Coordinates of C-alpha atoms and ligand atoms in Angstrom, one line a residue:
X1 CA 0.0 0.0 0.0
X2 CA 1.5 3.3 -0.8
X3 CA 1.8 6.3 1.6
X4 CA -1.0 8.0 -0.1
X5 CA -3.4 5.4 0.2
X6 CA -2.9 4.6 3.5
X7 CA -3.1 8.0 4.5
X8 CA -6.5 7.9 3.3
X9 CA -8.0 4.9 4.4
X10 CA -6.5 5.8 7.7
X11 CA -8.3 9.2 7.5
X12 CA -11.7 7.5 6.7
X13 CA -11.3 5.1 10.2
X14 CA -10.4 8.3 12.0
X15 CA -13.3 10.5 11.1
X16 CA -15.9 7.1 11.4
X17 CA -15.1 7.0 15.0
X18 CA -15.9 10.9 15.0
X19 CA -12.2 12.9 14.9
X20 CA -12.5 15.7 12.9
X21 CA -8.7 16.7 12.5
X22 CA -7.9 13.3 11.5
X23 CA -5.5 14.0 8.8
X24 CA -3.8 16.2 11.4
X25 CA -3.4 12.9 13.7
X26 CA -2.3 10.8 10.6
X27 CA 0.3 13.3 9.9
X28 CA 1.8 13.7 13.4
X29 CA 1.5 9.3 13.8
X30 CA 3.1 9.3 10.9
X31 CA 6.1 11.7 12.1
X32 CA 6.4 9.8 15.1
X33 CA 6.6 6.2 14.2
X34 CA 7.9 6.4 10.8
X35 CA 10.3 10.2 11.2
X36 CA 8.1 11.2 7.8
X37 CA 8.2 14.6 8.2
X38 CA 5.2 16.7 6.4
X39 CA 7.3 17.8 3.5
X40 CA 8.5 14.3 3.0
X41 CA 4.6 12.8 3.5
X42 CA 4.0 15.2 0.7
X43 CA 6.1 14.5 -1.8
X44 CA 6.7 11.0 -1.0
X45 CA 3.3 9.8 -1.3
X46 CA 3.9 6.9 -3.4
X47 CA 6.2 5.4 -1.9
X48 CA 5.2 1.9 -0.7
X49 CA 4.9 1.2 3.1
X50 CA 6.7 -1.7 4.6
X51 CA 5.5 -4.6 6.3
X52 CA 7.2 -3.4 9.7
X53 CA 6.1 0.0 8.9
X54 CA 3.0 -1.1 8.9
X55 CA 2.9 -3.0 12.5
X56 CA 4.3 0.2 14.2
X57 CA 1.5 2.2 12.6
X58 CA -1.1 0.0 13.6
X59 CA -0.1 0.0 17.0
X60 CA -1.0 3.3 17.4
X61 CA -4.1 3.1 15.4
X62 CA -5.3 0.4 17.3
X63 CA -4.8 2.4 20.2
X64 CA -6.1 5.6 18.9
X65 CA -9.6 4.3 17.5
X66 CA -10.0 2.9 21.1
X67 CA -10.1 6.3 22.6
X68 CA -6.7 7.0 23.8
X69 CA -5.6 10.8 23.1
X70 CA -2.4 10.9 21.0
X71 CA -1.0 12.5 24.1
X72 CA -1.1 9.5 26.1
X73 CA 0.0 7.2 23.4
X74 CA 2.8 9.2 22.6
X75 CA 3.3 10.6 26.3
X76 CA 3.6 14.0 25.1
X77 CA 2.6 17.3 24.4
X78 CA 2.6 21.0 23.9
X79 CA 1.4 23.7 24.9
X80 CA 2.2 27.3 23.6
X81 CA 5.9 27.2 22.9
X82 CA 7.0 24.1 25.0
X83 CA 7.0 20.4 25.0
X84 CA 5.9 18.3 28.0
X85 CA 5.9 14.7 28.9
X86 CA 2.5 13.3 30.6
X87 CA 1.6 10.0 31.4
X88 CA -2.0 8.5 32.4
X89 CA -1.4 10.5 36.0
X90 CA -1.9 14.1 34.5
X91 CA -4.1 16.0 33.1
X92 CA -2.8 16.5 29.3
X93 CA -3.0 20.3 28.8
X94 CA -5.9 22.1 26.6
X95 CA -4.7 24.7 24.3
X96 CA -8.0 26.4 25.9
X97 CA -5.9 27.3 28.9
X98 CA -3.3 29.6 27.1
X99 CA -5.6 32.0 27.3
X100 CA -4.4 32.5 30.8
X101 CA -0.7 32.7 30.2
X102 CA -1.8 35.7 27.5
X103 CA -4.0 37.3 29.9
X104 CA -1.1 37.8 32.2
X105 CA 0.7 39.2 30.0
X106 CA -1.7 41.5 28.3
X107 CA -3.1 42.6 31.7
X108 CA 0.7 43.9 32.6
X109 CA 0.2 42.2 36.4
X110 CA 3.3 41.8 38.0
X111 CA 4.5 38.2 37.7
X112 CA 7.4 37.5 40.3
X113 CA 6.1 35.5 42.9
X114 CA 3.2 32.5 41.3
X115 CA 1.7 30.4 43.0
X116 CA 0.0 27.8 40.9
X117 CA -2.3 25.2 42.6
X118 CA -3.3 21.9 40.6
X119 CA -0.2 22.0 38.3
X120 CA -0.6 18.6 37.1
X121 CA 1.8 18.7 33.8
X122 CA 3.4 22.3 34.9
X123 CA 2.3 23.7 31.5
X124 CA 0.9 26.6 32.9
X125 CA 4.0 27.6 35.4
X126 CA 6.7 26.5 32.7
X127 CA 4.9 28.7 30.5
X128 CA 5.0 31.7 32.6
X129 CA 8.6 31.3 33.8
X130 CA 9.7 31.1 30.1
X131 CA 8.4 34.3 29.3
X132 CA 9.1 36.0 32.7
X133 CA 12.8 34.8 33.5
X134 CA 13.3 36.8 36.9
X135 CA 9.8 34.8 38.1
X136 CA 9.5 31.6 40.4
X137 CA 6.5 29.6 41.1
X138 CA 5.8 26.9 43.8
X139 CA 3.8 24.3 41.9
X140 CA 1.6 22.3 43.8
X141 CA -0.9 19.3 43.4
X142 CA -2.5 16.9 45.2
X143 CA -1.3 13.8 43.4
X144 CA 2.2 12.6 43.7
X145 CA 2.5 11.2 40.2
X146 CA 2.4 14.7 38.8
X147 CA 4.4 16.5 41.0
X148 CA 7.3 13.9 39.8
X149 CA 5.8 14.7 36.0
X150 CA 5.7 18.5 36.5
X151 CA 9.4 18.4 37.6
X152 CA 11.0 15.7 35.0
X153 CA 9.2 19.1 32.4
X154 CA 10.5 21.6 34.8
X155 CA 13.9 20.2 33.8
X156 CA 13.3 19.6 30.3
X157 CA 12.5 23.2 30.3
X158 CA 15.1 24.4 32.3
X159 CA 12.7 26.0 34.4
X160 CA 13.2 23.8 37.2
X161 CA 15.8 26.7 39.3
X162 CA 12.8 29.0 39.1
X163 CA 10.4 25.8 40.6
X164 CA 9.4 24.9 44.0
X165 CA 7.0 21.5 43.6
X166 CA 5.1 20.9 46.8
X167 CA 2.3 17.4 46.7
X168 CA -0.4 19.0 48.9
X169 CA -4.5 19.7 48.8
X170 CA -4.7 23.0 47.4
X171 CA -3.9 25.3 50.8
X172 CA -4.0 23.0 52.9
X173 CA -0.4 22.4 54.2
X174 CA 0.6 26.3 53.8
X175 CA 1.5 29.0 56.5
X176 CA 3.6 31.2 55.5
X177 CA 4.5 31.3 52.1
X178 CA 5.5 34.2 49.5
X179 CA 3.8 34.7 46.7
X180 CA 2.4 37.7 44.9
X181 CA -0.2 35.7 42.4
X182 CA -1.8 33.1 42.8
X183 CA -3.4 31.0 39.2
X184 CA -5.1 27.9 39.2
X185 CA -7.1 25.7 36.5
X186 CA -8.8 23.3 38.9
X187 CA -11.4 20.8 38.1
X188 CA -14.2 21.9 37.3
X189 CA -16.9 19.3 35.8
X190 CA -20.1 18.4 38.0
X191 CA -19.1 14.8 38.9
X192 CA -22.6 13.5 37.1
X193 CA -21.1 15.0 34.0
X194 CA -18.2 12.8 33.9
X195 CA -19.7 9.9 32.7
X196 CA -21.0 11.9 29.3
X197 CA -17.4 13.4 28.3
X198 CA -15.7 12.3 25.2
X199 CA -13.8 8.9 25.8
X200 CA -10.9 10.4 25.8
X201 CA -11.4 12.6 28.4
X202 CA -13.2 10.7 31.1
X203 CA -11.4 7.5 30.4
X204 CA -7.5 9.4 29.9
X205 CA -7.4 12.2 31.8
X206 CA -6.9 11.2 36.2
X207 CA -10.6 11.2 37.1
X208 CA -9.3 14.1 40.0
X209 CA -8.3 16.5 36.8
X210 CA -11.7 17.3 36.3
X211 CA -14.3 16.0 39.0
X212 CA -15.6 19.4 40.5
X213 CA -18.0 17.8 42.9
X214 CA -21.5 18.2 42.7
X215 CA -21.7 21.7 41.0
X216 CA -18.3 21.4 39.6
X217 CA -17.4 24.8 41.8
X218 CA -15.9 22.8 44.7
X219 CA -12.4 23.6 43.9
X220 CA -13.5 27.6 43.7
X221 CA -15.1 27.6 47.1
X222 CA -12.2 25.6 48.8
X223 CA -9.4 27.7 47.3
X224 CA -11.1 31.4 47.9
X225 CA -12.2 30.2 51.3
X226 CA -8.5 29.6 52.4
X227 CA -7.2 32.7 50.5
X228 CA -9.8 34.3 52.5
X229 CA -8.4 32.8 55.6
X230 CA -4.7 34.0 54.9
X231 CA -5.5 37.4 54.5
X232 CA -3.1 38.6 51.7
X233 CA -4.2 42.5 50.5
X234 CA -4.4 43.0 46.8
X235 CA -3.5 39.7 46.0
X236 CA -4.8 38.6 42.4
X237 CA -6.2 35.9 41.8
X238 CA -7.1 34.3 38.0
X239 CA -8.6 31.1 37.4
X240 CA -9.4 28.9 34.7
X241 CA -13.5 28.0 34.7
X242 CA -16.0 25.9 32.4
X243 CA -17.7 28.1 29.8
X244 CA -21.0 28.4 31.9
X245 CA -19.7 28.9 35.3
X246 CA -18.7 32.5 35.2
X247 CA -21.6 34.0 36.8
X248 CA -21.1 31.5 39.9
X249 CA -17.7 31.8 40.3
X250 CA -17.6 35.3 40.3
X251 CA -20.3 35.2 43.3
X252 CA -18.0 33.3 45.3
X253 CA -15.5 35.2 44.5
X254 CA -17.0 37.9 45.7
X255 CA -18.7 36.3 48.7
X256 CA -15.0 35.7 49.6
X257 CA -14.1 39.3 49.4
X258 CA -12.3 39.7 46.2
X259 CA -13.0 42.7 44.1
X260 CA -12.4 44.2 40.7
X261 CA -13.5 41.3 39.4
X262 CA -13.1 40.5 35.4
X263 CA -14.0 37.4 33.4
X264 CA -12.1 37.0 30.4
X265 CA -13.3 35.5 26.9
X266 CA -11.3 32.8 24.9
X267 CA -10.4 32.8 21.4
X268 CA -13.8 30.9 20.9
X269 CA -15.4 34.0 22.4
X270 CA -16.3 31.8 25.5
X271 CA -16.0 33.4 29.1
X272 CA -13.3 31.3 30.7
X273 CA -11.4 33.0 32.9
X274 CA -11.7 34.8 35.8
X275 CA -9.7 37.3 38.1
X276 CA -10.4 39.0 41.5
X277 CA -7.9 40.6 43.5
X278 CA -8.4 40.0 47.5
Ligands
LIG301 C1 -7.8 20.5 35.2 S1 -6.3 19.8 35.8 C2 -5.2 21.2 35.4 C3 -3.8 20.8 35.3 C4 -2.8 21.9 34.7 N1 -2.9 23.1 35.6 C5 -3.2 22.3 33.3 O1 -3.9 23.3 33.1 O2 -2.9 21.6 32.4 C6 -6.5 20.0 37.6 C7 -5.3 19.6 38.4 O3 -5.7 19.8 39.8 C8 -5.2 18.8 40.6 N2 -6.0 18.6 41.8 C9 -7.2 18.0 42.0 N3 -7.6 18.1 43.3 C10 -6.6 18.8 43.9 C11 -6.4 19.2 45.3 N4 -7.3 18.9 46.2 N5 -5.3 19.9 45.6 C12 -4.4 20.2 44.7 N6 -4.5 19.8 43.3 C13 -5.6 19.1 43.0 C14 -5.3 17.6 39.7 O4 -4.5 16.5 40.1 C15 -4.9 18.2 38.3 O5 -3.6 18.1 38.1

């Protein structure tokens, strides 16, 4: 079978089991298994595929039209500028939530001291500290397995001097601690939603990446209460949040004594984030 044609019947499988960029997916499969780089897929496209070619493509295929995100078949990703490793124990970042990192940086708030709560990957923090090199950020999250992940990308990175990684439940284990923002992108989906999300999602990303509780907005309430609770002035605070959830986050936000409050639209025009300053 020539490259060509198996580009296309793989294409046809793809978009069956409902991917719509699937000649985006058989382009970056075939630049992972086979080093076919796009110029090359181009302007090879007759050339025939092997018999051992084949096996390592199906692999994947196999893999792929069972649900698994190329992420976590390839244990990889990006997000903006920079690559990450993840494995079944993170969260594989959205592009969704670099809308955050620009809304720093468009909103000129002073980014020295972060503190990040739910890392999972570190996307968000390794972001920020490429752009701002003078920064630091304590990275924190509840599981283990992506603290260790979050700090293998700190050091691909070479973020990791600017990186404190701390395994705790959002404020839980903090007293005194110095930081001078404080960015999150916590779960947020009603627990009853879970079992409706794509496959990919509910059976790829770590079920505590996205469970919310039962209004999704249990993450919100726990966070603001503590920040509440330490006492910081002026502090600002920005979070990621689902698409219909503005209203009620901002009214805990508020109940919580934040003010100047501003919700912030992606590049789909959706409202999804939010910053308050305490
Ligand atoms: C939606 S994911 C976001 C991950 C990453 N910030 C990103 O945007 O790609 C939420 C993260 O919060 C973490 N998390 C869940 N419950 C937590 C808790 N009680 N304390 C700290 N982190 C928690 C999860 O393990 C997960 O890594």
């Amino acid at each position: 079978m020539t490259l060509e044609e198996y580009i296309k019947k793989k294409q046809q499988n793809l978009k069956e089991i409902g991917i719509d960029n699937s000649l985006q997916e058989i382009r970056y499969i075939l630049h992972e298994k086979l080093g076919l780089n796009l110029e090359e897929q181009i302007f090879n496209k007759d050339i025939v595929l092997e018999n051992k070619q084949l096996i390592k493509l199906e692999n994947v295929f196999k893999e792929r039209v069972k649900g698994k995100p190329l992420s976590k078949i390839f244990n990889k990703s990006y997000f903006r500028d920079i690559n990450l490793i993840v494995n079944k124990h993170t969260f594989s970042p959205r592009i969704d939530s670099e809308v955050l990192i620009d809304i720093l940086i468009k909103e000129n708030i002073r980014i020295k001291n972060i503190l990040e709560l739910g890392t999972g990957t570190g996307a968000l923090s390794i972001s920020l500290l490429k752009h701002y090199k003078t920064a630091n950020s304590i990275v924190t999250d509840i599981s283990k397995e992506a603290i260790y992940i979050a700090k293998k990308n700190a050091i691909l990175n070479s973020t990791v001097n600017q990186m404190q990684f701390i395994c705790c439940d959002w404020l839980n284990c903090f007293v005194n601690l110095n930081f001078d923002i404080l960015i999150s992108n916590p779960p947020y989906i009603k627990s009853s939603e879970i079992s409706s999300l794509d496959l990919e999602v509910k059976d790829h990303d770590p079920i505590r990446s996205l469970d919310g509780g039962v209004d999704g907005l249990y993450a919100y309430k726990k966070i603001l209460r503590s920040i509440k609770k330490i006492g910081k002035k002026k502090l600002p605070v920005l979070f990621e949040i689902g698409f219909n959830q503005a209203e009620q986050v901002k009214e805990i936000m508020k109940s919580n004594g934040l003010k100047n409050i501003k919700v912030f639209n992606d590049y789909c025009n959706l409202p999804r984030c939010i910053l308050g300053e305490t």
